[in-house]
Amino acid sequence: MQLRFRDMEWWMRRRQLPSRLRQRVRKYERERWAAVTGDEEMEMIKDLPEGLRRDIKRYLCLELVKQVPLFHGMDDLILDNICDRLRPLVLSSGEKVIREGDPVQRMVFILQGKLRSTQPLTKGVVATCMLGAGSFLGDELLSWCLRRPFVDRLPASSATFECVEAAQAFCLGAPDLRFITEHFRYNFANEKLKRTARYYSSNWRTWAAVNIQLAWRRYRARTSADLAAPPLVGGPDDGDRRLRHYAAMFMSLRPHDHLE
């Protein structure tokens, strides 16, 4: 650890990084070292024979993969291929994992820690969703892999994801995810997986929350004679009107998946 930190400090001085960036590098290195204790396991086994490497990665990663609800119930052959292609990640608190509009290049599965997704609905209004263990981000990539006809251009992220507290995760890059979904397409194209993916998707959760609020307010307006709602800025009806406006606008951004 001391040798690595010394090398990093020397490199940052040589490149004249500003102090703010140096602090972020030091923070990430400390959190990464605490998570993996300095062992670059994937680098150590990458040159081993394919069968031996696959068995080692299965031993190291199978229980982690089984923690992800999206992979519950999948057979061993699919899990073996996922284990062979996944990469471990350590996410530092305060760092952005992906920004809204950036191409989604990997699907990230959270094992520990918390992330926050933010998606602007309109000026001054932002939808927020918290992601914890078992959740994932980059579900646009799964739909992209299974879409027919296939489109080469990577999908854009619909939200910004920021790490709230140090997190451990693993990821599947776009080529690896496409390989798995191409070879096991019928295992992914089913109703049960669609429901699981929607339940844990931050995009679907945000869309559902807005529409549930709209439905509840409309129900209260129909059943309550006096419309005794809490006062809102701009008058008692202003909140309902604004929520209907946001929901109508957000409806046009309704998430889509490959089974629709």
Short mmCIF file of C-alpha atoms in Angstrom, two decimals:
data_model
loop_
_atom_site.label_atom_id
_atom_site.label_comp_id
_atom_site.label_asym_id
_atom_site.label_seq_id
_atom_site.Cartn_x
_atom_site.Cartn_y
_atom_site.Cartn_z
CA MET A 1 0.00 0.00 0.00
CA GLN A 2 2.79 2.41 0.87
CA LEU A 3 4.58 1.66 -2.40
CA ARG A 4 1.44 2.23 -4.46
CA PHE A 5 0.58 5.45 -2.63
CA ARG A 6 4.14 6.67 -3.08
CA ASP A 7 3.99 5.99 -6.83
CA MET A 8 0.64 7.76 -7.10
CA GLU A 9 1.94 10.81 -5.23
CA TRP A 10 4.99 10.96 -7.47
CA TRP A 11 2.85 10.72 -10.61
CA MET A 12 0.40 13.42 -9.41
CA ARG A 13 3.27 15.79 -8.64
CA ARG A 14 4.89 15.13 -12.01
CA ARG A 15 1.61 15.81 -13.82
CA GLN A 16 0.89 18.83 -11.58
CA LEU A 17 -2.65 17.77 -10.76
CA PRO A 18 -4.63 20.36 -8.78
CA SER A 19 -5.16 19.64 -5.10
CA ARG A 20 -8.87 18.90 -5.55
CA LEU A 21 -8.12 16.07 -7.99
CA ARG A 22 -5.33 14.77 -5.78
CA GLN A 23 -7.71 14.50 -2.85
CA ARG A 24 -10.19 12.53 -4.95
CA VAL A 25 -7.44 10.15 -6.10
CA ARG A 26 -6.23 9.58 -2.51
CA LYS A 27 -9.79 8.95 -1.32
CA TYR A 28 -10.46 6.41 -4.07
CA GLU A 29 -7.19 4.58 -3.45
CA ARG A 30 -7.92 4.29 0.28
CA GLU A 31 -11.43 2.94 -0.33
CA ARG A 32 -10.26 0.57 -3.05
CA TRP A 33 -7.46 -0.77 -0.86
CA ALA A 34 -9.86 -1.32 2.02
CA ALA A 35 -12.17 -3.27 -0.27
CA VAL A 36 -9.68 -5.51 -2.11
CA THR A 37 -6.70 -5.38 0.32
CA GLY A 38 -4.42 -4.66 -2.60
CA ASP A 39 -4.93 -7.96 -4.44
CA GLU A 40 -5.50 -7.55 -8.19
CA GLU A 41 -7.06 -10.99 -8.49
CA MET A 42 -8.26 -10.65 -12.08
CA GLU A 43 -4.81 -9.57 -13.22
CA MET A 44 -3.24 -12.54 -11.46
CA ILE A 45 -5.41 -15.16 -13.20
CA LYS A 46 -5.93 -13.60 -16.65
CA ASP A 47 -3.04 -15.59 -18.25
CA LEU A 48 -4.04 -18.97 -16.80
CA PRO A 49 -5.53 -21.67 -19.07
CA GLU A 50 -9.15 -20.92 -19.97
CA GLY A 51 -10.68 -23.85 -18.09
CA LEU A 52 -8.67 -23.18 -14.93
CA ARG A 53 -9.42 -19.45 -15.07
CA ARG A 54 -13.15 -20.13 -15.48
CA ASP A 55 -13.21 -22.48 -12.49
CA ILE A 56 -11.34 -19.96 -10.32
CA LYS A 57 -13.66 -17.10 -11.31
CA ARG A 58 -16.68 -19.30 -10.65
CA TYR A 59 -15.34 -20.06 -7.16
CA LEU A 60 -14.65 -16.38 -6.48
CA CYS A 61 -17.71 -14.79 -8.09
CA LEU A 62 -20.63 -17.23 -8.15
CA GLU A 63 -22.02 -16.26 -4.75
CA LEU A 64 -21.76 -12.57 -5.68
CA VAL A 65 -23.67 -13.12 -8.92
CA LYS A 66 -26.38 -15.05 -7.08
CA GLN A 67 -26.98 -12.02 -4.86
CA VAL A 68 -28.35 -10.11 -7.86
CA PRO A 69 -32.14 -10.69 -8.14
CA LEU A 70 -31.98 -10.35 -11.92
CA PHE A 71 -29.98 -13.60 -12.10
CA HIS A 72 -32.09 -15.64 -9.70
CA GLY A 73 -33.27 -18.90 -11.23
CA MET A 74 -30.81 -18.91 -14.14
CA ASP A 75 -29.04 -22.18 -14.89
CA ASP A 76 -25.40 -22.86 -14.13
CA LEU A 77 -24.23 -22.47 -17.73
CA ILE A 78 -25.41 -18.85 -17.88
CA LEU A 79 -23.97 -18.09 -14.44
CA ASP A 80 -20.62 -19.58 -15.48
CA ASN A 81 -20.49 -17.29 -18.51
CA ILE A 82 -21.43 -14.27 -16.39
CA CYS A 83 -18.74 -15.11 -13.82
CA ASP A 84 -16.13 -15.49 -16.56
CA ARG A 85 -16.86 -12.03 -17.98
CA LEU A 86 -17.68 -9.81 -15.02
CA ARG A 87 -15.25 -7.25 -13.61
CA PRO A 88 -15.22 -6.12 -9.96
CA LEU A 89 -15.70 -2.43 -9.23
CA VAL A 90 -15.02 -0.21 -6.25
CA LEU A 91 -17.02 3.03 -6.37
CA SER A 92 -15.83 5.98 -4.32
CA SER A 93 -18.35 8.13 -2.47
CA GLY A 94 -19.12 11.43 -4.13
CA GLU A 95 -18.03 10.26 -7.60
CA LYS A 96 -20.38 10.16 -10.59
CA VAL A 97 -20.66 6.70 -12.11
CA ILE A 98 -22.40 7.91 -15.28
CA ARG A 99 -23.99 11.17 -16.36
CA GLU A 100 -27.31 11.71 -18.08
CA GLY A 101 -26.86 11.56 -21.84
CA ASP A 102 -23.58 9.63 -21.74
CA PRO A 103 -23.49 6.36 -23.71
CA VAL A 104 -24.09 3.37 -21.44
CA GLN A 105 -21.03 1.16 -21.84
CA ARG A 106 -21.59 -1.26 -18.97
CA MET A 107 -24.26 -2.66 -16.70
CA VAL A 108 -23.36 -2.27 -13.02
CA PHE A 109 -24.73 -4.54 -10.28
CA ILE A 110 -24.47 -3.21 -6.72
CA LEU A 111 -23.39 -5.61 -3.98
CA GLN A 112 -22.78 -3.15 -1.15
CA GLY A 113 -23.18 0.59 -0.63
CA LYS A 114 -25.62 3.17 -2.00
CA LEU A 115 -26.00 5.16 -5.20
CA ARG A 116 -28.38 7.98 -6.08
CA SER A 117 -29.93 8.57 -9.48
CA THR A 118 -31.13 12.04 -10.46
CA GLN A 119 -33.23 12.81 -13.50
CA PRO A 120 -34.41 16.35 -14.28
CA LEU A 121 -38.09 16.50 -15.23
CA THR A 122 -38.24 20.20 -15.95
CA LYS A 123 -36.53 23.38 -14.81
CA GLY A 124 -35.97 23.19 -11.06
CA VAL A 125 -37.65 19.77 -10.65
CA VAL A 126 -35.50 16.65 -10.26
CA ALA A 127 -36.62 13.06 -9.71
CA THR A 128 -34.40 11.17 -7.26
CA CYS A 129 -34.10 7.45 -6.57
CA MET A 130 -31.79 5.57 -4.17
CA LEU A 131 -30.15 2.32 -5.23
CA GLY A 132 -28.81 -0.23 -2.76
CA ALA A 133 -27.57 -3.80 -2.66
CA GLY A 134 -29.25 -5.92 -5.33
CA SER A 135 -30.06 -2.97 -7.58
CA PHE A 136 -28.41 -2.24 -10.88
CA LEU A 137 -27.93 0.58 -13.34
CA GLY A 138 -27.52 0.56 -17.08
CA ASP A 139 -30.69 -1.43 -17.82
CA GLU A 140 -30.85 0.50 -21.11
CA LEU A 141 -27.97 -1.74 -22.19
CA LEU A 142 -29.98 -4.93 -21.63
CA SER A 143 -32.79 -3.64 -23.85
CA TRP A 144 -30.19 -2.55 -26.42
CA CYS A 145 -28.67 -6.05 -26.55
CA LEU A 146 -32.02 -7.76 -27.06
CA ARG A 147 -33.53 -5.23 -29.44
CA ARG A 148 -34.41 -6.39 -32.93
CA PRO A 149 -33.35 -5.15 -35.41
CA PHE A 150 -30.04 -4.57 -33.64
CA VAL A 151 -28.61 -1.02 -33.58
CA ASP A 152 -24.84 -0.56 -33.20
CA ARG A 153 -25.05 2.80 -31.43
CA LEU A 154 -24.95 2.49 -27.65
CA PRO A 155 -28.00 3.81 -25.77
CA ALA A 156 -27.79 7.03 -23.77
CA SER A 157 -28.20 7.09 -20.00
CA SER A 158 -31.52 8.58 -18.92
CA ALA A 159 -30.22 9.70 -15.51
CA THR A 160 -27.10 10.69 -13.59
CA PHE A 161 -25.85 8.15 -11.04
CA GLU A 162 -23.69 9.29 -8.14
CA CYS A 163 -22.14 7.17 -5.41
CA VAL A 164 -23.50 8.27 -2.01
CA GLU A 165 -21.33 5.95 0.08
CA ALA A 166 -18.42 3.72 -0.88
CA ALA A 167 -19.83 0.81 -2.85
CA GLN A 168 -18.67 -2.54 -4.14
CA ALA A 169 -20.13 -3.80 -7.39
CA PHE A 170 -19.39 -5.77 -10.49
CA CYS A 171 -20.06 -4.88 -14.09
CA LEU A 172 -20.61 -6.43 -17.49
CA GLY A 173 -19.37 -4.42 -20.44
CA ALA A 174 -21.47 -3.98 -23.56
CA PRO A 175 -19.62 -6.65 -25.63
CA ASP A 176 -19.80 -9.19 -22.78
CA LEU A 177 -23.48 -8.55 -22.08
CA ARG A 178 -24.28 -8.81 -25.77
CA PHE A 179 -22.41 -12.14 -25.99
CA ILE A 180 -24.43 -13.58 -23.08
CA THR A 181 -27.80 -12.33 -24.32
CA GLU A 182 -27.09 -13.54 -27.88
CA HIS A 183 -26.24 -17.07 -26.77
CA PHE A 184 -28.97 -17.35 -24.12
CA ARG A 185 -31.62 -15.10 -25.63
CA TYR A 186 -34.64 -17.17 -24.64
CA ASN A 187 -33.56 -17.20 -21.01
CA PHE A 188 -33.67 -13.40 -20.97
CA ALA A 189 -36.77 -12.87 -23.11
CA ASN A 190 -39.40 -13.97 -20.60
CA GLU A 191 -42.10 -12.33 -18.52
CA LYS A 192 -40.58 -13.13 -15.11
CA LEU A 193 -37.27 -11.48 -15.94
CA LYS A 194 -39.10 -8.44 -17.37
CA ARG A 195 -41.00 -7.95 -14.10
CA THR A 196 -37.81 -8.36 -12.06
CA ALA A 197 -35.90 -5.91 -14.26
CA ARG A 198 -38.69 -3.33 -14.01
CA TYR A 199 -38.93 -3.68 -10.23
CA TYR A 200 -35.23 -3.00 -9.68
CA SER A 201 -34.83 -0.44 -12.47
CA SER A 202 -34.47 3.14 -11.24
CA ASN A 203 -36.01 4.41 -14.50
CA TRP A 204 -39.20 2.38 -14.06
CA ARG A 205 -39.39 3.19 -10.34
CA THR A 206 -39.19 6.93 -11.01
CA TRP A 207 -41.78 6.76 -13.77
CA ALA A 208 -44.09 4.68 -11.57
CA ALA A 209 -43.73 7.04 -8.58
CA VAL A 210 -44.79 10.09 -10.61
CA ASN A 211 -47.84 8.33 -12.03
CA ILE A 212 -48.86 6.86 -8.66
CA GLN A 213 -48.80 10.36 -7.17
CA LEU A 214 -50.90 11.67 -10.04
CA ALA A 215 -53.42 8.84 -9.69
CA TRP A 216 -53.70 9.39 -5.93
CA ARG A 217 -54.30 13.12 -6.29
CA ARG A 218 -56.93 12.53 -8.97
CA TYR A 219 -58.63 9.97 -6.74
CA ARG A 220 -58.72 12.42 -3.83
CA ALA A 221 -60.12 15.12 -6.10
CA ARG A 222 -62.97 12.81 -7.14
CA THR A 223 -63.83 11.47 -3.68
CA SER A 224 -63.27 14.51 -1.49
CA ALA A 225 -66.08 17.04 -1.60
CA ASP A 226 -64.12 19.90 -0.15
CA LEU A 227 -60.70 18.98 -1.63
CA ALA A 228 -59.05 19.51 1.75
CA ALA A 229 -55.49 19.26 0.56
CA PRO A 230 -52.43 20.92 2.17
CA PRO A 231 -51.80 24.43 0.85
CA LEU A 232 -49.23 24.56 -1.93
CA VAL A 233 -47.32 27.43 -3.47
CA GLY A 234 -49.48 29.25 -5.97
CA GLY A 235 -52.85 28.13 -4.59
CA PRO A 236 -54.59 24.84 -3.71
CA ASP A 237 -54.93 23.70 -7.32
CA ASP A 238 -51.46 24.71 -8.39
CA GLY A 239 -49.82 21.56 -7.01
CA ASP A 240 -52.22 19.26 -8.86
CA ARG A 241 -51.83 21.21 -12.06
CA ARG A 242 -48.03 21.14 -11.84
CA LEU A 243 -47.98 17.42 -11.02
CA ARG A 244 -50.25 16.65 -14.00
CA HIS A 245 -47.94 18.70 -16.19
CA TYR A 246 -44.82 16.90 -14.98
CA ALA A 247 -46.48 13.49 -15.25
CA ALA A 248 -47.74 14.19 -18.77
CA MET A 249 -44.25 15.29 -19.79
CA PHE A 250 -42.65 12.33 -18.06
CA MET A 251 -45.07 9.94 -19.76
CA SER A 252 -43.36 10.75 -23.04
CA LEU A 253 -40.11 9.51 -21.44
CA ARG A 254 -41.70 6.25 -20.30
CA PRO A 255 -39.02 3.54 -20.12
CA HIS A 256 -39.15 0.82 -22.74
CA ASP A 257 -37.79 -2.67 -22.62
CA HIS A 258 -37.16 -5.36 -25.18
CA LEU A 259 -40.38 -7.29 -24.46
CA GLU A 260 -42.85 -4.52 -25.30
#
